[in-house]
Short mmCIF file of C-alpha atoms and ligand atoms in Angstrom, two decimals:
data_model
loop_
_atom_site.label_atom_id
_atom_site.label_comp_id
_atom_site.label_asym_id
_atom_site.label_seq_id
_atom_site.Cartn_x
_atom_site.Cartn_y
_atom_site.Cartn_z
CA MET U 170 109.36 -80.41 68.13
CA ARG U 171 112.28 -77.98 68.31
CA VAL U 172 112.33 -75.17 70.36
CA LEU U 173 115.01 -72.30 70.61
CA VAL U 174 114.87 -70.12 73.46
CA ALA U 175 116.63 -66.77 73.47
CA GLY U 176 118.15 -65.17 76.64
CA ALA U 177 120.40 -66.35 79.45
CA GLY U 178 118.93 -65.06 82.66
CA GLY U 179 116.66 -66.79 85.25
CA ARG U 180 113.45 -65.92 83.50
CA GLU U 181 114.95 -67.68 80.15
CA HIS U 182 115.76 -70.99 82.50
CA ALA U 183 112.26 -71.19 83.96
CA LEU U 184 111.12 -71.11 80.57
CA VAL U 185 113.09 -73.75 79.73
CA ARG U 186 112.19 -75.84 82.91
CA ALA U 187 108.79 -75.66 81.62
CA LEU U 188 108.80 -76.18 78.97
CA ALA U 189 110.32 -79.54 79.14
CA ARG U 190 107.50 -80.42 81.39
CA SER U 191 105.40 -80.61 78.07
CA PRO U 192 104.08 -83.99 76.83
CA ARG U 193 105.31 -82.86 73.62
CA ARG U 194 109.04 -83.52 74.43
CA PRO U 195 110.48 -80.53 73.22
CA GLU U 196 113.72 -80.41 71.82
CA LEU U 197 115.32 -77.42 73.24
CA LEU U 198 117.99 -75.24 72.42
CA ALA U 199 119.02 -71.88 74.67
CA ALA U 200 120.88 -69.18 72.43
CA PRO U 201 122.87 -68.23 74.82
CA GLY U 202 121.70 -69.64 77.94
CA ASN U 203 124.05 -69.95 80.86
CA ALA U 204 125.61 -72.85 83.27
CA GLY U 205 122.57 -73.71 84.59
CA ILE U 206 120.43 -73.99 81.44
CA ALA U 207 123.02 -76.01 80.02
CA ARG U 208 121.71 -79.03 81.75
CA ASP U 209 118.11 -78.75 80.27
CA ALA U 210 118.91 -77.22 77.02
CA ARG U 211 121.42 -77.59 74.24
CA LEU U 212 123.53 -73.86 74.04
CA LEU U 213 124.13 -72.30 70.66
CA GLU U 214 127.32 -69.77 71.42
CA LEU U 215 124.96 -66.57 70.38
CA ALA U 216 123.73 -63.35 71.77
CA ALA U 217 119.82 -63.34 72.33
CA GLU U 218 120.63 -59.60 71.05
CA ASP U 219 121.86 -60.88 67.79
CA VAL U 220 118.95 -61.35 65.54
CA ASP U 221 120.58 -62.02 62.28
CA GLY U 222 122.56 -65.25 64.29
CA LEU U 223 118.90 -66.30 66.28
CA VAL U 224 117.77 -66.31 62.08
CA ARG U 225 120.58 -68.15 61.12
CA ALA U 226 120.74 -70.66 64.13
CA ALA U 227 116.54 -71.42 63.76
CA ARG U 228 117.05 -72.44 60.21
CA ASP U 229 120.43 -74.45 60.17
CA GLU U 230 118.48 -76.05 63.23
CA SER U 231 115.36 -76.52 62.02
CA VAL U 232 113.63 -75.19 64.64
CA ASP U 233 109.78 -75.06 65.34
CA LEU U 234 109.25 -72.27 67.73
CA VAL U 235 111.64 -69.23 68.74
CA VAL U 236 110.54 -68.13 72.45
CA VAL U 237 112.35 -64.76 72.39
CA GLY U 238 113.05 -63.65 76.36
CA PRO U 239 114.47 -59.84 76.58
CA GLU U 240 113.20 -57.11 75.44
CA ALA U 241 116.00 -55.99 73.21
CA PRO U 242 115.50 -58.36 70.59
CA LEU U 243 112.35 -58.15 70.48
CA VAL U 244 112.05 -54.32 69.88
CA ALA U 245 115.07 -54.78 67.73
CA GLY U 246 112.91 -56.81 65.59
CA ALA U 247 113.92 -60.25 66.16
CA VAL U 248 110.42 -61.78 65.93
CA ASP U 249 109.67 -59.43 62.55
CA ALA U 250 113.04 -61.28 61.13
CA LEU U 251 111.98 -64.88 62.35
CA GLU U 252 109.28 -64.79 60.92
CA GLU U 253 109.88 -62.99 57.81
CA ALA U 254 112.11 -66.20 57.86
CA GLY U 255 109.64 -68.19 57.93
CA VAL U 256 109.96 -69.26 61.70
CA PRO U 257 107.15 -69.00 63.93
CA ALA U 258 108.35 -67.17 67.13
CA PHE U 259 106.90 -65.89 70.54
CA GLY U 260 106.65 -62.50 71.17
CA PRO U 261 105.89 -59.00 69.41
CA ARG U 262 107.11 -57.44 66.46
CA ALA U 263 109.08 -54.55 66.48
CA ALA U 264 105.84 -52.46 66.32
CA ALA U 265 104.46 -53.73 68.97
CA ALA U 266 107.22 -54.14 71.31
CA ARG U 267 106.96 -50.04 71.38
CA LEU U 268 104.62 -50.78 74.31
CA GLU U 269 107.97 -51.32 76.26
CA GLY U 270 110.44 -49.54 73.98
CA SER U 271 109.67 -45.90 74.40
CA LYS U 272 106.93 -45.12 77.61
CA ALA U 273 106.06 -41.98 75.81
CA PHE U 274 104.21 -44.45 72.75
CA ALA U 275 103.02 -46.36 75.87
CA LYS U 276 101.29 -43.45 77.38
CA GLU U 277 99.96 -42.52 73.68
CA ALA U 278 98.70 -46.00 73.09
CA MET U 279 97.13 -45.75 77.43
CA SER U 280 95.32 -42.53 76.31
CA ALA U 281 93.91 -44.11 73.37
CA ALA U 282 92.89 -47.52 74.69
CA GLY U 283 91.38 -45.51 77.84
CA VAL U 284 93.20 -47.22 80.00
CA PRO U 285 93.67 -46.34 83.83
CA THR U 286 97.74 -44.99 84.19
CA ALA U 287 100.19 -42.22 85.86
CA ALA U 288 99.75 -38.59 84.48
CA ALA U 289 102.43 -37.68 82.50
CA THR U 290 103.83 -35.44 80.41
CA VAL U 291 106.83 -36.02 78.13
CA ALA U 292 109.72 -33.41 78.54
CA ARG U 293 112.83 -32.71 76.47
CA ASP U 294 115.19 -30.58 78.45
CA VAL U 295 115.38 -30.34 82.38
CA GLU U 296 114.18 -26.62 82.98
CA GLU U 297 111.09 -28.10 80.32
CA ALA U 298 110.51 -31.05 83.10
CA LEU U 299 111.07 -29.04 86.02
CA GLY U 300 108.42 -26.48 84.78
CA ALA U 301 106.23 -29.62 84.44
CA ILE U 302 106.76 -31.06 88.03
CA GLU U 303 103.26 -30.41 89.95
CA SER U 304 104.64 -31.71 93.31
CA TYR U 305 106.89 -33.85 94.99
CA PRO U 306 107.91 -36.46 95.11
CA VAL U 307 107.51 -36.98 91.97
CA VAL U 308 108.55 -39.93 89.41
CA LEU U 309 110.90 -39.57 86.51
CA LYS U 310 111.50 -41.85 83.58
CA ALA U 311 113.96 -42.48 80.72
CA ASP U 312 112.22 -42.73 77.87
CA GLY U 313 113.53 -45.80 76.16
CA LEU U 314 114.83 -49.20 77.46
CA ALA U 315 117.17 -49.06 80.65
CA ALA U 316 116.99 -52.51 82.82
CA GLY U 317 114.93 -51.59 85.18
CA LYS U 318 117.11 -48.47 86.12
CA GLY U 319 115.63 -45.85 84.71
CA VAL U 320 113.16 -44.47 86.91
CA VAL U 321 113.79 -42.39 89.59
CA ILE U 322 111.40 -40.84 92.54
CA ALA U 323 112.44 -37.79 93.13
CA ALA U 324 111.34 -36.43 96.94
CA THR U 325 112.64 -32.81 96.24
CA GLU U 326 113.92 -30.25 93.50
CA ALA U 327 117.45 -30.89 93.89
CA GLU U 328 117.31 -34.64 93.27
CA ALA U 329 115.19 -34.05 90.22
CA ARG U 330 117.80 -31.84 88.85
CA ILE U 331 120.31 -34.20 89.32
CA ALA U 332 118.07 -36.81 88.09
CA LEU U 333 117.21 -35.04 85.12
CA LYS U 334 120.70 -34.24 84.54
CA ASP U 335 121.55 -37.43 84.20
CA MET U 336 118.84 -38.86 81.97
CA LEU U 337 118.67 -35.57 79.36
CA VAL U 338 122.53 -34.23 79.63
CA GLU U 339 124.69 -37.16 80.24
CA ARG U 340 121.94 -39.21 78.72
CA ARG U 341 122.98 -42.13 80.51
CA PHE U 342 120.15 -44.27 79.00
CA GLY U 343 120.72 -42.89 75.48
CA ASP U 344 117.54 -40.96 75.53
CA THR U 345 116.51 -37.31 74.39
CA SER U 346 113.30 -36.96 76.36
CA VAL U 347 112.02 -37.67 79.90
CA LEU U 348 108.49 -38.76 81.40
CA VAL U 349 107.63 -36.31 84.13
CA GLU U 350 105.43 -38.59 86.22
CA GLU U 351 102.38 -38.70 89.35
CA HIS U 352 103.12 -40.54 91.57
CA LEU U 353 101.34 -43.18 92.51
CA GLU U 354 100.39 -44.92 95.96
CA GLY U 355 99.60 -48.46 96.28
CA GLU U 356 100.64 -51.77 96.13
CA GLU U 357 102.17 -53.00 93.10
CA LEU U 358 100.87 -55.97 90.91
CA SER U 359 102.42 -57.56 88.18
CA LEU U 360 100.10 -58.84 85.58
CA LEU U 361 101.34 -60.33 82.64
CA ALA U 362 98.57 -61.52 80.25
CA VAL U 363 99.73 -63.85 77.02
CA CYS U 364 98.33 -62.93 73.42
CA ASP U 365 97.42 -64.18 70.15
CA GLY U 366 97.00 -60.90 68.50
CA GLU U 367 92.93 -60.18 69.52
CA ARG U 368 92.77 -61.72 73.13
CA ALA U 369 94.66 -61.36 75.99
CA VAL U 370 94.67 -64.21 78.55
CA PRO U 371 95.52 -63.72 82.13
CA LEU U 372 98.87 -65.55 83.98
CA ALA U 373 98.29 -66.33 87.79
CA PRO U 374 99.38 -62.85 89.08
CA ALA U 375 102.62 -62.12 91.25
CA GLN U 376 103.91 -59.41 93.06
CA ASP U 377 107.88 -58.76 92.54
CA TYR U 378 110.55 -56.88 95.08
CA LYS U 379 112.43 -54.38 93.00
CA ARG U 380 114.53 -52.94 95.87
CA ILE U 381 117.62 -54.57 96.49
CA PHE U 382 117.17 -54.05 100.37
CA ASP U 383 115.07 -55.40 102.68
CA GLY U 384 111.72 -53.07 103.94
CA ASP U 385 112.21 -51.74 100.07
CA GLN U 386 115.08 -49.92 100.86
CA GLY U 387 118.16 -49.08 98.63
CA PRO U 388 118.07 -48.93 94.76
CA ASN U 389 116.02 -50.47 92.50
CA THR U 390 117.31 -53.68 90.88
CA GLY U 391 116.19 -55.87 88.17
CA GLY U 392 113.91 -57.83 90.98
CA MET U 393 115.51 -59.65 94.62
CA GLY U 394 111.99 -61.84 95.06
CA SER U 395 108.28 -62.58 93.63
CA TYR U 396 105.22 -64.91 94.64
CA SER U 397 102.39 -65.72 93.09
CA PRO U 398 98.87 -65.63 93.81
CA VAL U 399 98.47 -62.22 95.20
CA PRO U 400 96.35 -61.56 98.06
CA GLY U 401 93.37 -60.03 97.10
CA VAL U 402 93.70 -60.84 93.87
CA ASP U 403 91.87 -64.25 92.92
CA ALA U 404 90.98 -65.02 88.94
CA GLU U 405 87.89 -63.34 88.50
CA ARG U 406 89.29 -60.19 89.68
CA ALA U 407 92.56 -60.55 87.29
CA ARG U 408 90.27 -61.13 84.28
CA GLU U 409 88.04 -58.05 85.22
CA ILE U 410 91.82 -56.69 85.04
CA VAL U 411 92.81 -58.03 82.30
CA SER U 412 90.13 -56.42 80.41
CA SER U 413 90.52 -53.26 81.39
CA VAL U 414 94.18 -52.94 81.22
CA HIS U 415 95.39 -55.51 78.60
CA GLN U 416 92.35 -56.14 76.69
CA PRO U 417 91.77 -52.83 75.35
CA VAL U 418 95.59 -52.14 74.16
CA VAL U 419 95.76 -55.22 72.24
CA ASP U 420 92.27 -54.20 70.17
CA LEU U 421 94.21 -50.52 69.53
CA MET U 422 97.02 -52.53 68.20
CA LEU U 423 94.74 -54.55 66.06
CA ALA U 424 93.04 -52.02 64.73
CA HIS U 425 96.56 -49.94 63.74
CA GLY U 426 97.37 -52.94 61.89
CA THR U 427 100.39 -53.71 64.55
CA PRO U 428 98.41 -56.49 66.10
CA PHE U 429 100.35 -57.75 69.85
CA HIS U 430 101.53 -61.66 70.00
CA GLY U 431 103.11 -62.55 73.05
CA VAL U 432 102.78 -61.67 76.50
CA LEU U 433 101.91 -58.06 77.68
CA TYR U 434 103.18 -57.18 80.93
CA ALA U 435 101.47 -54.81 83.21
CA GLY U 436 103.09 -53.21 85.97
CA LEU U 437 100.24 -51.85 87.75
CA MET U 438 99.72 -49.60 91.26
CA LEU U 439 96.52 -51.24 93.02
CA THR U 440 95.22 -47.81 94.25
CA ALA U 441 92.53 -46.19 96.16
CA ASP U 442 91.29 -45.28 92.82
CA GLY U 443 92.07 -48.38 91.06
CA PRO U 444 94.01 -50.32 89.34
CA LYS U 445 96.69 -47.56 87.20
CA VAL U 446 99.72 -49.12 84.87
CA LEU U 447 103.34 -47.64 85.61
CA GLU U 448 104.59 -50.16 82.96
CA PHE U 449 104.10 -52.28 80.24
CA ASN U 450 106.54 -55.06 78.94
CA VAL U 451 106.43 -57.31 76.50
CA ARG U 452 107.43 -60.28 77.67
CA PHE U 453 107.67 -62.15 80.88
CA GLY U 454 108.96 -60.94 83.81
CA ASP U 455 111.89 -61.40 85.72
CA PRO U 456 111.89 -62.75 88.42
CA GLU U 457 107.71 -63.49 88.11
CA THR U 458 108.09 -66.11 85.47
CA GLN U 459 110.26 -68.01 87.87
CA ALA U 460 107.24 -68.22 90.57
CA VAL U 461 104.16 -68.18 87.67
CA LEU U 462 105.78 -70.84 85.43
CA PRO U 463 105.84 -73.91 88.05
CA ARG U 464 101.93 -73.45 89.08
CA LEU U 465 101.03 -74.12 85.38
CA ARG U 466 99.26 -76.71 85.09
CA SER U 467 98.46 -76.25 81.28
CA ASP U 468 101.54 -76.70 78.52
CA LEU U 469 103.56 -73.88 78.21
CA LEU U 470 104.21 -75.28 74.43
CA ASP U 471 100.99 -75.53 73.41
CA LEU U 472 99.78 -71.99 74.75
CA LEU U 473 103.18 -70.12 73.21
CA LEU U 474 102.87 -71.81 70.05
CA TRP U 475 99.12 -70.84 69.68
CA ALA U 476 99.79 -67.19 70.54
CA THR U 477 102.19 -66.98 67.36
CA ARG U 478 98.78 -67.12 65.28
CA PRO U 479 96.08 -64.85 64.93
CA GLY U 480 93.05 -65.28 67.59
CA GLY U 481 94.81 -68.75 67.91
CA LEU U 482 94.04 -68.73 72.11
CA ALA U 483 90.11 -68.92 71.38
CA GLY U 484 88.99 -70.90 74.09
CA VAL U 485 92.02 -71.04 75.65
CA GLU U 486 91.52 -71.34 79.82
CA LEU U 487 94.86 -71.97 81.64
CA GLU U 488 94.91 -74.44 84.77
CA TRP U 489 97.05 -73.43 87.53
CA ASP U 490 98.43 -75.20 90.66
CA PRO U 491 96.57 -74.19 93.89
CA ARG U 492 99.74 -73.72 95.93
CA TRP U 493 101.60 -70.79 96.02
CA ALA U 494 104.94 -70.38 94.87
CA VAL U 495 107.99 -67.73 96.37
CA THR U 496 111.16 -67.02 94.87
CA LEU U 497 114.12 -65.88 96.20
CA VAL U 498 116.95 -64.07 94.11
CA LEU U 499 120.40 -64.59 95.14
CA ALA U 500 123.03 -61.78 93.78
CA SER U 501 126.38 -61.04 93.95
CA ALA U 502 128.15 -58.33 95.79
CA GLY U 503 128.08 -55.09 94.42
CA TYR U 504 124.83 -55.69 93.18
CA PRO U 505 122.89 -53.39 91.62
CA ALA U 506 125.87 -50.57 91.13
CA SER U 507 128.22 -53.51 89.96
CA SER U 508 128.54 -57.34 89.99
CA SER U 509 131.08 -59.58 91.32
CA LYS U 510 132.27 -62.43 88.65
CA GLY U 511 134.13 -65.69 88.97
CA ASP U 512 133.24 -66.47 93.29
CA ALA U 513 132.36 -69.98 93.68
CA ILE U 514 129.13 -71.42 94.50
CA SER U 515 128.82 -74.05 97.00
CA GLY U 516 125.67 -76.10 98.17
CA LEU U 517 123.63 -76.53 95.20
CA ASP U 518 123.16 -80.15 95.08
CA ALA U 519 121.46 -80.35 98.52
CA VAL U 520 118.72 -78.77 97.35
CA PRO U 521 116.06 -80.56 97.89
CA ALA U 522 114.04 -82.04 94.29
CA ASN U 523 111.24 -80.78 94.81
CA VAL U 524 112.95 -76.90 94.68
CA GLU U 525 113.69 -75.14 91.39
CA VAL U 526 116.87 -73.64 91.49
CA THR U 527 116.76 -71.34 88.46
CA HIS U 528 120.25 -69.81 86.76
CA ALA U 529 120.81 -66.47 86.03
CA GLY U 530 124.47 -65.24 86.57
CA THR U 531 125.99 -68.39 86.62
CA ALA U 532 129.24 -70.11 84.28
CA ARG U 533 131.32 -73.13 85.02
CA ALA U 534 135.28 -72.55 85.22
CA ASP U 535 137.43 -75.63 86.27
CA GLY U 536 134.80 -77.73 86.70
CA ALA U 537 133.01 -75.33 89.47
CA THR U 538 129.58 -73.54 89.28
CA VAL U 539 130.55 -69.27 89.37
CA THR U 540 129.27 -66.46 89.58
CA ALA U 541 128.83 -64.39 86.49
CA GLY U 542 126.11 -61.44 87.05
CA GLY U 543 124.53 -59.46 89.59
CA ARG U 544 121.57 -61.67 90.18
CA VAL U 545 123.26 -65.06 90.10
CA LEU U 546 120.36 -67.99 91.07
CA ASN U 547 116.97 -67.86 91.78
CA VAL U 548 114.83 -70.38 94.46
CA THR U 549 111.63 -71.42 93.74
CA ALA U 550 109.85 -73.51 96.68
CA LEU U 551 106.03 -74.10 96.00
CA GLY U 552 103.86 -74.79 99.46
CA ASP U 553 99.46 -75.01 100.02
CA GLY U 554 100.27 -71.85 102.15
CA PRO U 555 102.76 -68.25 101.50
CA ALA U 556 104.04 -69.27 104.63
CA ALA U 557 105.26 -72.77 103.78
CA ALA U 558 106.52 -71.85 100.65
CA ARG U 559 108.42 -69.57 101.96
CA ASP U 560 110.05 -71.38 104.58
CA ALA U 561 111.14 -74.24 102.18
CA ALA U 562 112.47 -71.32 100.04
CA TYR U 563 114.32 -69.70 102.60
CA ALA U 564 115.62 -73.23 103.67
CA ALA U 565 116.85 -74.04 99.89
CA ALA U 566 118.12 -71.02 99.33
CA ASP U 567 120.47 -70.89 103.05
CA MET U 568 122.07 -74.00 101.64
CA ILE U 569 123.74 -72.29 98.89
CA ARG U 570 126.69 -70.10 99.11
CA PHE U 571 129.29 -68.09 97.91
CA GLU U 572 131.20 -65.14 98.97
CA GLY U 573 128.92 -62.05 99.10
CA ARG U 574 125.87 -63.42 98.65
CA GLN U 575 122.71 -60.62 98.82
CA LEU U 576 119.23 -62.36 99.84
CA ARG U 577 116.39 -60.22 101.01
CA ARG U 578 114.80 -61.97 103.99
CA ASP U 579 111.21 -60.19 103.63
CA ILE U 580 110.28 -61.89 100.34
CA ALA U 581 106.41 -62.89 100.49
CA LEU U 582 106.41 -61.78 104.22
CA ARG U 583 103.33 -59.37 102.98
CA ALA U 584 101.54 -62.14 102.05
CA VAL U 585 101.96 -64.09 104.58
CA GLU U 586 100.46 -61.42 106.62
CA ARG U 587 97.46 -60.91 105.07
CA VAL U 588 96.86 -64.59 104.33
CA ALA U 589 97.04 -65.75 107.94
P1 AMP P 222 109.13 -48.99 86.12
O1 AMP P 222 110.10 -49.79 85.85
O2 AMP P 222 108.16 -48.10 85.22
O3 AMP P 222 107.94 -50.12 86.36
O4 AMP P 222 109.21 -48.25 87.76
C1 AMP P 222 110.10 -49.00 88.15
C2 AMP P 222 109.25 -48.91 90.09
O5 AMP P 222 109.37 -47.77 90.06
C3 AMP P 222 108.20 -49.90 89.87
O6 AMP P 222 108.14 -50.45 89.90
C4 AMP P 222 107.37 -48.90 91.02
O7 AMP P 222 108.07 -49.09 91.88
C5 AMP P 222 108.25 -47.13 90.82
N1 AMP P 222 107.27 -46.52 90.38
C6 AMP P 222 107.45 -46.46 89.15
N2 AMP P 222 106.36 -45.19 88.51
C7 AMP P 222 105.77 -44.77 89.38
C8 AMP P 222 104.78 -43.97 90.37
N3 AMP P 222 104.26 -43.08 89.21
N4 AMP P 222 104.61 -43.77 91.26
C9 AMP P 222 105.01 -44.68 92.21
N5 AMP P 222 105.96 -45.71 91.98
C10 AMP P 222 106.10 -45.77 90.72
N1 LIG P 223 110.17 -57.89 87.57
C1 LIG P 223 110.43 -57.10 86.66
C2 LIG P 223 110.65 -57.11 85.40
O1 LIG P 223 111.07 -57.98 84.27
O2 LIG P 223 110.58 -56.17 84.34
#
């Protein structure tokens, strides 16, 4: 069996590593991959967004399954094109990927499916948006894809004006509308479910750290760390949330003739009134995947293949390692505003074998591994409790050095405090 993973980040490396653990021993390809993925898969020189290229490569290489990692090719119809060419592909078709591609579409779907979410209105110009704001802080979201950076929490009208001008006048994210959303209080939870068009099967819950600095300070990033499981969200609770959030959306999409296959990722706020959806993503989370997949005892390859078939997940129960996983992100200088490239990375060989280092933004230069992006590496360790996993992850991360390395020191501290 030959499997092609499309993407170049830490999430895709974690997918490749988990697929490599499959008893079916698949032959792994990645497009375009990175310097770390190159050790576990054969790289194809092809951007993950190059839909025609993916179809061609999948045919030329007789690929049995394509796993599309990032959202952009999904929203652009990569799965539609692959399936039309007769290649099984894991992920939603474009019509279902709109759940991530358009926040307004996601809100309409949640409203139609009766899924609890933050109250929101769609506005097309600055004055209309300001008129829709009832109180501060308020959350302003660019409608389309913005790599996690299109959300601003404005504390005052002046801040709201600046953000709205950026989104609607400068069109920094290319959109013509924004969502003006109620600000919710609570703890965040990433709950992902694998879907087969009919049924949503929960993955282990995870928590993600979005801000660049300790104590949730500074700007939002793609994610600076994660851990799994999450205190207070046991398997039973996760199933309840999936049956009130993911399943109604899967039912709705099926009823509309646009069945959802792939990962439906709900970013939730656990509020005093129960869980409410902040956003849907239609793919694995990054860096949640790096913490979740090392705990999956079931075969990931089976799971992904079954999800491509209507109703293919009937009767599937996933098995999980009871240990905790903590993932740390090592980012380059300047991230998230910019990123530093070409800095030599040392210490990778010193990391113990039971710690999984996945690469996000790395490249090879003159025989050395160097930085090549904002988020550079992820370090994931397992432990019998959150403290043990955390200690092992930090001990390994501190062996890895590069100029300007950024690393949050408080990842999973919440879990350690809750479980102690
Ligand atoms: P999103 O990309 O929609 O997940 O938003 C990015 C981050 O902004 C979330 O992870 C939250 O930390 C924050 N956020 C988004 N929506 C809300 C909301 N309605 N209330 C409070 N915080 C929010
Ligand atoms: N960790 C957030 C995301 O994958 O969008």
